mmCIF file of C-alpha atoms and ligand atoms in Angstrom:
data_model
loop_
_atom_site.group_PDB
_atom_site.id
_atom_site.type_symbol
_atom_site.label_atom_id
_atom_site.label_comp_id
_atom_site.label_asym_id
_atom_site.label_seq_id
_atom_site.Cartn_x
_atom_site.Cartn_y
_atom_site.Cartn_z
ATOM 1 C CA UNK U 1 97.456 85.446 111.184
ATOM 2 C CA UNK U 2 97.953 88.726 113.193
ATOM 3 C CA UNK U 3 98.421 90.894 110.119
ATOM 4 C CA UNK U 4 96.106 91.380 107.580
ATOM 5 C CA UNK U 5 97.584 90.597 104.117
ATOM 6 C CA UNK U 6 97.955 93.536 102.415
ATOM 7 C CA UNK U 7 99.328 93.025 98.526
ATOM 8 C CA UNK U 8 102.539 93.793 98.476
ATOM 9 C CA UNK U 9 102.363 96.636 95.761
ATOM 10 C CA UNK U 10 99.984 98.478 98.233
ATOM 11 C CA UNK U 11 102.867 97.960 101.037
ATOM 12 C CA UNK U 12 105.414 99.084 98.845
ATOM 13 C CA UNK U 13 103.317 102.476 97.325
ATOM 14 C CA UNK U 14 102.809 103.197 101.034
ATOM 15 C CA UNK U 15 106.546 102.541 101.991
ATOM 16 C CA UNK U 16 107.607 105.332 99.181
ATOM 17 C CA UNK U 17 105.710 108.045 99.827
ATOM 18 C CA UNK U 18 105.993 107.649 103.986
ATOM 19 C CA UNK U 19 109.601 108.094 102.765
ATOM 20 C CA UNK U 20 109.435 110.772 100.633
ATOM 21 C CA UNK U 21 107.261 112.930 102.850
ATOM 22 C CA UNK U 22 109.702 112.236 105.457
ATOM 23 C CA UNK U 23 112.506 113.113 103.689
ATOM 24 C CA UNK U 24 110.824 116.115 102.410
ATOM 25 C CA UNK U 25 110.308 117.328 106.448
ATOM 26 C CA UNK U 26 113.833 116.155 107.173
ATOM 27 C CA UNK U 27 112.721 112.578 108.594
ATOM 28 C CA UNK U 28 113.896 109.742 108.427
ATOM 29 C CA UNK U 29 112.426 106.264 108.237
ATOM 30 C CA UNK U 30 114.027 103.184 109.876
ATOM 31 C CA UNK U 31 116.841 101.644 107.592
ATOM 32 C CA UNK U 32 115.772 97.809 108.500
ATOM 33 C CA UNK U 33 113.237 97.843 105.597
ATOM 34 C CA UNK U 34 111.498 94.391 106.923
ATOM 35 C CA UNK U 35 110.728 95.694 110.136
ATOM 36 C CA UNK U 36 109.755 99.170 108.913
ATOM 37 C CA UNK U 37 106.826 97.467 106.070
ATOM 38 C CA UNK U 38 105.515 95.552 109.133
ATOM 39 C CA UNK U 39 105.132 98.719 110.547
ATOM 40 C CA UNK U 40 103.392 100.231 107.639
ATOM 41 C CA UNK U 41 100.892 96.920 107.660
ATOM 42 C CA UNK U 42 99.976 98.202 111.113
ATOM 43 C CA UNK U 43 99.281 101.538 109.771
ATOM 44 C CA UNK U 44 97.279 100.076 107.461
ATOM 45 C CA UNK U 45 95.071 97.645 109.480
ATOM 46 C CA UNK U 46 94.665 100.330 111.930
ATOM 47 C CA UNK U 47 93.321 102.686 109.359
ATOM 48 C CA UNK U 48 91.718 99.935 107.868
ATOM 49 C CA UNK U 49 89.656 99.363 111.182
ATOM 50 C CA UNK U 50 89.691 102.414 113.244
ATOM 51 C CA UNK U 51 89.362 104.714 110.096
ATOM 52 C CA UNK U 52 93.154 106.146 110.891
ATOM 53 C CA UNK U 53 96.662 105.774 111.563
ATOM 54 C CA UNK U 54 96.906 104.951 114.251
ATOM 55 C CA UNK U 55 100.165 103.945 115.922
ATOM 56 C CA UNK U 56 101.012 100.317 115.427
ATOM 57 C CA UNK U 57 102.861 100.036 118.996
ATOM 58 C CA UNK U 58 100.065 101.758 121.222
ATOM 59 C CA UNK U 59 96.371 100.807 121.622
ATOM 60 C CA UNK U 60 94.240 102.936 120.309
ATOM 61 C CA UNK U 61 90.402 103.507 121.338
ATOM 62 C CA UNK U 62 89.005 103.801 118.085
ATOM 63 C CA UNK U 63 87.939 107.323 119.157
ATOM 64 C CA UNK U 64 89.740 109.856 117.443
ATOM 65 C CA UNK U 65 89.136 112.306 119.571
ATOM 66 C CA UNK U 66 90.904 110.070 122.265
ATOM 67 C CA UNK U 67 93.740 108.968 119.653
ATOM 68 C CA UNK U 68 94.187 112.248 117.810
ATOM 69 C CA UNK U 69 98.143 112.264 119.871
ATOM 70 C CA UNK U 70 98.725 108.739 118.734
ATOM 71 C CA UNK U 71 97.821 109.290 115.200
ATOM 72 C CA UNK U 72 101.210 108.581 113.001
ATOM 73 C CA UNK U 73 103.177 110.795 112.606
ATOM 74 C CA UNK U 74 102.736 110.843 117.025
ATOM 75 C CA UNK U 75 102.704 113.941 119.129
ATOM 76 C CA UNK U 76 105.661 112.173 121.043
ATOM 77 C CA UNK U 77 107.665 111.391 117.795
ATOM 78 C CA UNK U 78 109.862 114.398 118.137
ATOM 79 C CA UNK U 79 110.946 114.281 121.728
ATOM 80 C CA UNK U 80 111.706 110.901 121.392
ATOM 81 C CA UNK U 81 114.090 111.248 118.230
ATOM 82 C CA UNK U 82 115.932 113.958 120.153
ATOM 83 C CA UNK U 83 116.728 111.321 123.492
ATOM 84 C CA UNK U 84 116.261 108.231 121.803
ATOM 85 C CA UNK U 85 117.434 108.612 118.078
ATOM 86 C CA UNK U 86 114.138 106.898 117.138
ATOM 87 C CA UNK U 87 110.360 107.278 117.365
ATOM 88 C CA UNK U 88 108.683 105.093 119.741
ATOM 89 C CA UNK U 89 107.828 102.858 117.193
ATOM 90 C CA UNK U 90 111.127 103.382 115.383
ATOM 91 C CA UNK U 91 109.465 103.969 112.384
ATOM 92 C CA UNK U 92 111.650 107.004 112.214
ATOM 93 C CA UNK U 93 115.196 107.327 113.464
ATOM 94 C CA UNK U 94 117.583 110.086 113.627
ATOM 95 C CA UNK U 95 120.559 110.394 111.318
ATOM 96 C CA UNK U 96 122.698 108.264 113.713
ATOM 97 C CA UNK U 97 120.547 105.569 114.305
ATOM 98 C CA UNK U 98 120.097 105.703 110.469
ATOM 99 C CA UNK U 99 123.595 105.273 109.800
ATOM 100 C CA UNK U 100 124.302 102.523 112.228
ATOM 101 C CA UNK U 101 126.431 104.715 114.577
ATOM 102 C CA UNK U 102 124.023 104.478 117.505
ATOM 103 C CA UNK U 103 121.979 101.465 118.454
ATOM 104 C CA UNK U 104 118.671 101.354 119.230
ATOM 105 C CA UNK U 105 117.542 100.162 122.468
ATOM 106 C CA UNK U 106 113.712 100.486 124.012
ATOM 107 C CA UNK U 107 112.107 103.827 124.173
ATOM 108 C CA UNK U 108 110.010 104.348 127.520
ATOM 109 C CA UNK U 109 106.832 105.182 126.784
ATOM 110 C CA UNK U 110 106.684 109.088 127.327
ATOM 111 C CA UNK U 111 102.595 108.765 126.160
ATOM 112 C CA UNK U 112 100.659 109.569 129.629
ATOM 113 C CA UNK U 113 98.446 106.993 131.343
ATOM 114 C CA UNK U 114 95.075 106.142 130.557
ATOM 115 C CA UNK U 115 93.833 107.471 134.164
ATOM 116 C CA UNK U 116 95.831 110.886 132.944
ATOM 117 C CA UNK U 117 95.485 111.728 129.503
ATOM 118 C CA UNK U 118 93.583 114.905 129.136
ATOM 119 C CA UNK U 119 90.768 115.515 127.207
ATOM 120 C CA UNK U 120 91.731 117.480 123.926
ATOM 121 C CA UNK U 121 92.027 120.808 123.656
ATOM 122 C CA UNK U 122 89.940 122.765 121.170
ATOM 123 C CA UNK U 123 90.914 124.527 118.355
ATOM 124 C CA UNK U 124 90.000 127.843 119.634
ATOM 125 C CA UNK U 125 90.431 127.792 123.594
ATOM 126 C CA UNK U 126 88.180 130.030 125.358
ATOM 127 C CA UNK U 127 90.056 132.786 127.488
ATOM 128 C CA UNK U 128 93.055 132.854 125.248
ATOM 129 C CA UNK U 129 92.842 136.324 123.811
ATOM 130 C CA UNK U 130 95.002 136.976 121.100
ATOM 131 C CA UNK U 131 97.734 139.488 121.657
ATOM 132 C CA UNK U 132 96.580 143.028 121.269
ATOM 133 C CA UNK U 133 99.671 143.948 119.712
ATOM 134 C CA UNK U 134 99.431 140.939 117.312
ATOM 135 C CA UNK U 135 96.955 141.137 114.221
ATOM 136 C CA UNK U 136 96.509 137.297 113.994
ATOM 137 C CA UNK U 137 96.213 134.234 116.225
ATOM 138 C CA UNK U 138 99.518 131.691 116.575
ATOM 139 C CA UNK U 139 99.271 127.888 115.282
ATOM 140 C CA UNK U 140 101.792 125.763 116.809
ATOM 141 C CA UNK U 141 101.974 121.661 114.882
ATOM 142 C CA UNK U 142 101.996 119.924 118.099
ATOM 143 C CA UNK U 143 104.126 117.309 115.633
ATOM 144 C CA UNK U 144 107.013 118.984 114.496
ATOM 145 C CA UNK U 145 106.644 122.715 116.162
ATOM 146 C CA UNK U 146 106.191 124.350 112.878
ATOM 147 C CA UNK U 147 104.244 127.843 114.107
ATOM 148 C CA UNK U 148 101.797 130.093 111.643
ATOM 149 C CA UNK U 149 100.021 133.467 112.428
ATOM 150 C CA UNK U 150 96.844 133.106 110.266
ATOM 151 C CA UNK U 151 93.322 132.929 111.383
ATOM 152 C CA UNK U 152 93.269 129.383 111.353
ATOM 153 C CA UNK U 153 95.990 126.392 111.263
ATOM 154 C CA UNK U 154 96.785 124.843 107.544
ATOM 155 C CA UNK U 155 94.733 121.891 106.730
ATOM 156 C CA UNK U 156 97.844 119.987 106.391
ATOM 157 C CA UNK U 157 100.978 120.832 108.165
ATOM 158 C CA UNK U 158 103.600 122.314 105.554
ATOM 159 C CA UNK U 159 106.382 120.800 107.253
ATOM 160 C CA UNK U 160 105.019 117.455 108.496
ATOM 161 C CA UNK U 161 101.975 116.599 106.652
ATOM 162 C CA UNK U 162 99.653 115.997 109.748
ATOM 163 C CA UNK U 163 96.175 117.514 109.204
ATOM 164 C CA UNK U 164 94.191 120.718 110.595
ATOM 165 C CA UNK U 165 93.397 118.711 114.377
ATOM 166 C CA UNK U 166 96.702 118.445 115.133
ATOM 167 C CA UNK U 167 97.214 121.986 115.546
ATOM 168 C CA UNK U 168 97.296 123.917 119.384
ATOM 169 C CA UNK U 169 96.615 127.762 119.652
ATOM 170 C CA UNK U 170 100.032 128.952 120.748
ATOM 171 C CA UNK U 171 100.002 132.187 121.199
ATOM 172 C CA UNK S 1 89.378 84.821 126.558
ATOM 173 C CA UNK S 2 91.536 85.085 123.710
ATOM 174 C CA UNK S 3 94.663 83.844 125.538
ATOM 175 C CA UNK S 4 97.235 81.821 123.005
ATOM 176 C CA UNK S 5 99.081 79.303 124.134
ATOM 177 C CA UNK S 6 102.901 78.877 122.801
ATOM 178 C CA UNK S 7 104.445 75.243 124.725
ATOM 179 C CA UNK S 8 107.480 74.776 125.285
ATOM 180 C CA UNK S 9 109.745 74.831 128.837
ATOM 181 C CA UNK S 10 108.058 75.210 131.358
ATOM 182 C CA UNK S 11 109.145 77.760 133.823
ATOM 183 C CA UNK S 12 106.073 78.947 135.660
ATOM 184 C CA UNK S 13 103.880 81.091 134.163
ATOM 185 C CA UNK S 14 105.024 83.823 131.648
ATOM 186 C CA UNK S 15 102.364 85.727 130.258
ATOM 187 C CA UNK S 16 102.943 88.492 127.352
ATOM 188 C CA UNK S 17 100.283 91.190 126.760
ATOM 189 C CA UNK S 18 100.767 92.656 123.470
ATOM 190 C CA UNK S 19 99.381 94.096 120.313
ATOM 191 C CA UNK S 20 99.125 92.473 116.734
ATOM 192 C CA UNK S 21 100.046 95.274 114.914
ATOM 193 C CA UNK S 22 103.418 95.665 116.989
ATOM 194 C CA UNK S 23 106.734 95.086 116.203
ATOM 195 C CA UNK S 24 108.851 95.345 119.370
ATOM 196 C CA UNK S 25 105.722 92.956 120.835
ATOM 197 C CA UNK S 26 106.458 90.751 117.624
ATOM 198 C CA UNK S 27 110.452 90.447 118.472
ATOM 199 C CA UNK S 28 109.209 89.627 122.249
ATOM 200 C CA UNK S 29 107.484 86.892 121.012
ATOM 201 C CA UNK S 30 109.616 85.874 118.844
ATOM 202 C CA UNK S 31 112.565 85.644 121.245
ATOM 203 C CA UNK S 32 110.185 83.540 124.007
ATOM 204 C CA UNK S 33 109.579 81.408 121.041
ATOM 205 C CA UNK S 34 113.448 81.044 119.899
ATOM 206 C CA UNK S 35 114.001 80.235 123.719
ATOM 207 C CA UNK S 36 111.773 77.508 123.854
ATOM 208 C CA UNK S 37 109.708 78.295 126.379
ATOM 209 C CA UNK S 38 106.220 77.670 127.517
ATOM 210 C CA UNK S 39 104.163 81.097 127.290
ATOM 211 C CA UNK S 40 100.906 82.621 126.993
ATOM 212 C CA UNK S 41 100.076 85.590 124.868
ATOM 213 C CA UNK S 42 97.120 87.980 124.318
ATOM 214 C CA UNK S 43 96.568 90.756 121.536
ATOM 215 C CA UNK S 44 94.774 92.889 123.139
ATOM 216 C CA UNK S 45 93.682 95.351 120.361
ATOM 217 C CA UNK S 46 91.938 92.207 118.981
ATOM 218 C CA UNK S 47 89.907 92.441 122.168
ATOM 219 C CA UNK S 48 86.795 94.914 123.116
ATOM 220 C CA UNK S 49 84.572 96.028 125.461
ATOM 221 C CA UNK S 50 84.683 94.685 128.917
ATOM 222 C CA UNK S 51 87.325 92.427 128.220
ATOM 223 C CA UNK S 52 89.563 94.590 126.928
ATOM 224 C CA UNK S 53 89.217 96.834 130.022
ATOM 225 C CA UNK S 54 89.780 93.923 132.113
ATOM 226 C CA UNK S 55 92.922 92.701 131.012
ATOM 227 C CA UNK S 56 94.171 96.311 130.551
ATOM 228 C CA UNK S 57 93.312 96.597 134.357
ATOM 229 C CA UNK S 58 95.187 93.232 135.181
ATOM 230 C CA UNK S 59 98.404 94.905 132.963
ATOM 231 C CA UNK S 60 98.632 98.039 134.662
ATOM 232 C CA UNK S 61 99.123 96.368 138.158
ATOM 233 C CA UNK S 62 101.656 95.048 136.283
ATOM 234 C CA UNK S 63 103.179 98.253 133.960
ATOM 235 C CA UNK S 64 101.464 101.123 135.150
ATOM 236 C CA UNK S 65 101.796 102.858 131.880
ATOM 237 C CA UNK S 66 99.941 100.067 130.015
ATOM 238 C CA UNK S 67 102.615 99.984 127.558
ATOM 239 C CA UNK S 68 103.303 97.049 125.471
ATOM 240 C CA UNK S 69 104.862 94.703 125.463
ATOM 241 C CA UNK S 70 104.631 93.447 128.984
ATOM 242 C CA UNK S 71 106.007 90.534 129.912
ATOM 243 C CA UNK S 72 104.663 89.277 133.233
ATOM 244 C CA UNK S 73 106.688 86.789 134.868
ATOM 245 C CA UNK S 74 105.560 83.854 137.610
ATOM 246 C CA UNK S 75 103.192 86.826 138.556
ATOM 247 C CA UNK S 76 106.130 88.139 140.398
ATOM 248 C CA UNK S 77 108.453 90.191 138.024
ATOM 249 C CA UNK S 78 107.727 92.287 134.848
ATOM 250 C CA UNK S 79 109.439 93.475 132.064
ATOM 251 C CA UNK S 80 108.460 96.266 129.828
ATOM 252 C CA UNK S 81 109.428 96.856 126.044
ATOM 253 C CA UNK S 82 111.554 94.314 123.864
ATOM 254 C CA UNK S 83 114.357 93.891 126.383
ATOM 255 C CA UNK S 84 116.398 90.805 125.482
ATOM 256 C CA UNK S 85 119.391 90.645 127.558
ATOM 257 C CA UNK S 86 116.609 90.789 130.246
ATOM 258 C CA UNK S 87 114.412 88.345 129.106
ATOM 259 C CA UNK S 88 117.552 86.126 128.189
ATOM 260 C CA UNK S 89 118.593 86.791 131.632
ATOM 261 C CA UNK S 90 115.406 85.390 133.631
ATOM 262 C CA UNK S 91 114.961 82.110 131.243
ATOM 263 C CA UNK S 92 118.389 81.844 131.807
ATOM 264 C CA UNK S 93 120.340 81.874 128.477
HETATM 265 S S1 LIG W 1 105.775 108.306 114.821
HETATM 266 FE FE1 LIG W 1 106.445 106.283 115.474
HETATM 267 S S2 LIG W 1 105.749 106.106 117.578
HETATM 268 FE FE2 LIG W 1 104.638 107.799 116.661
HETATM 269 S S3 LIG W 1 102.769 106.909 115.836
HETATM 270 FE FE3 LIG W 1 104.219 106.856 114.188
HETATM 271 S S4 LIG W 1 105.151 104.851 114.323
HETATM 272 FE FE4 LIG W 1 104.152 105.203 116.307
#
């Protein structure tokens, strides 16, 4: 058995409210509900043995620091949705996709190489100064783009749920 | 190693790296098992350490990007992702 078995009302709890907070942000997930609860038991045994989400189509290192990009929703979600009308995974698809007026076809990976991934950026980068003219520091969601000036990011991303870590100092 | 073995034709040797918690690696499989044809397979999350990095190192010569799935053909072609009409293509169907 490659998937652990998870009970099905625990699959089903988790299918809801990935929709709902999707649908919430704008999001959508995949319309082929089969293939999107495997999906979610991916989510789950990876959360279940690295301690997160992370992405059922990419192997993760079981260090977050190494996996925060990979962590669902991706940093790479967005981009791809925009060429490809669906998240690598295809967990989530555009509107198209959706409503069966574009097919899906592979997504190239657009996650960088092991040899090249660079090491995460801090929360607070040294040399980056804010503004003079501007009173408080720039958070930019490296998920969905949503942008706050407050001293620090949002635990959770309004917009698209992800926590604090996912946040970049923008400007 | 935790190679699996799937028999069936056999047309050289087709080796699929891949992840358990995938579904595009899942369909992959799927469709070399719907073909018929003789196949091994690997999950290599379910791997660690040293032999993890080794067969990652073995798939990259292969798919630099060390995406999955990759399919690795008679050690002489690849094929990256759940592409069917490709992999219907080289078995022929
Ligand atoms: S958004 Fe899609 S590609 Fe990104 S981690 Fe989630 S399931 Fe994987």
């Amino acid at each position: 058995m490659t998937l652990p078995v998870f009970p099905d009302a625990l699959i089903d709890a988790t299918y809801s409210d990935l929709k709902k907070e999707a649908e919430d942000g704008g999001y959508r997930l995949n319309q082929d509900i089969d293939f999107t609860k495997n999906l979610i038991r991916g989510l789950l045994k990876n959360e279940q043995r690295y301690g997160y989400r992370a992405c059922p189509c990419r192997l993760a290192t079981g260090k977050k620091e190494e996996d925060l990009d990979i962590i669902c929703p991706c940093d790479y979600r967005d981009p791809d949705l925009d060429e490809f009308g669906a998240c690598y995974c295809a967990l989530y698809v555009s509107e198209a996709v959706q409503k069966g007026q574009q097919k899906l076809s592979p997504i190239p990976e657009r996650r960088p190489p092991r040899a090249n991934r660079k090491n995460p950026q801090p929360l607070t980068p040294k040399g980056l100064a804010p503004l003079a003219a501007l009173p408080l520091p720039v958070w930019r969601c490296k998920v969905c783009g949503y942008l706050c000036a407050r001293e620090q990011p949002p635990e959770v991303c309004p917009i698209c749920k992800v926590k604090k870590d996912r946040f970049e100092r923008f400007i | 190693m935790a190679v699996e073995h799937t028999s069936g034709k056999k047309v050289g040797s087709v080796m699929l790296y891949a992840l358990s918690t995938c579904q595009w690696c899942n369909k992959t499989k799927q469709l070399l098992r719907d073909l018929g044809i003789d196949f091994d397979f690997v999950y290599v999350d379910l791997l660690e350490g040293k032999e993890q990095s080794e067969i990652l190192d073995t798939m990259e010569k292969w798919n630099p990007r060390g995406s999955f799935p990759t399919l690795v053909i008679d050690n002489k072609r690849c094929i990256v992702g759940f592409q069917e009409g490709q992999i219907r293509e080289v078995f022929g169907t």
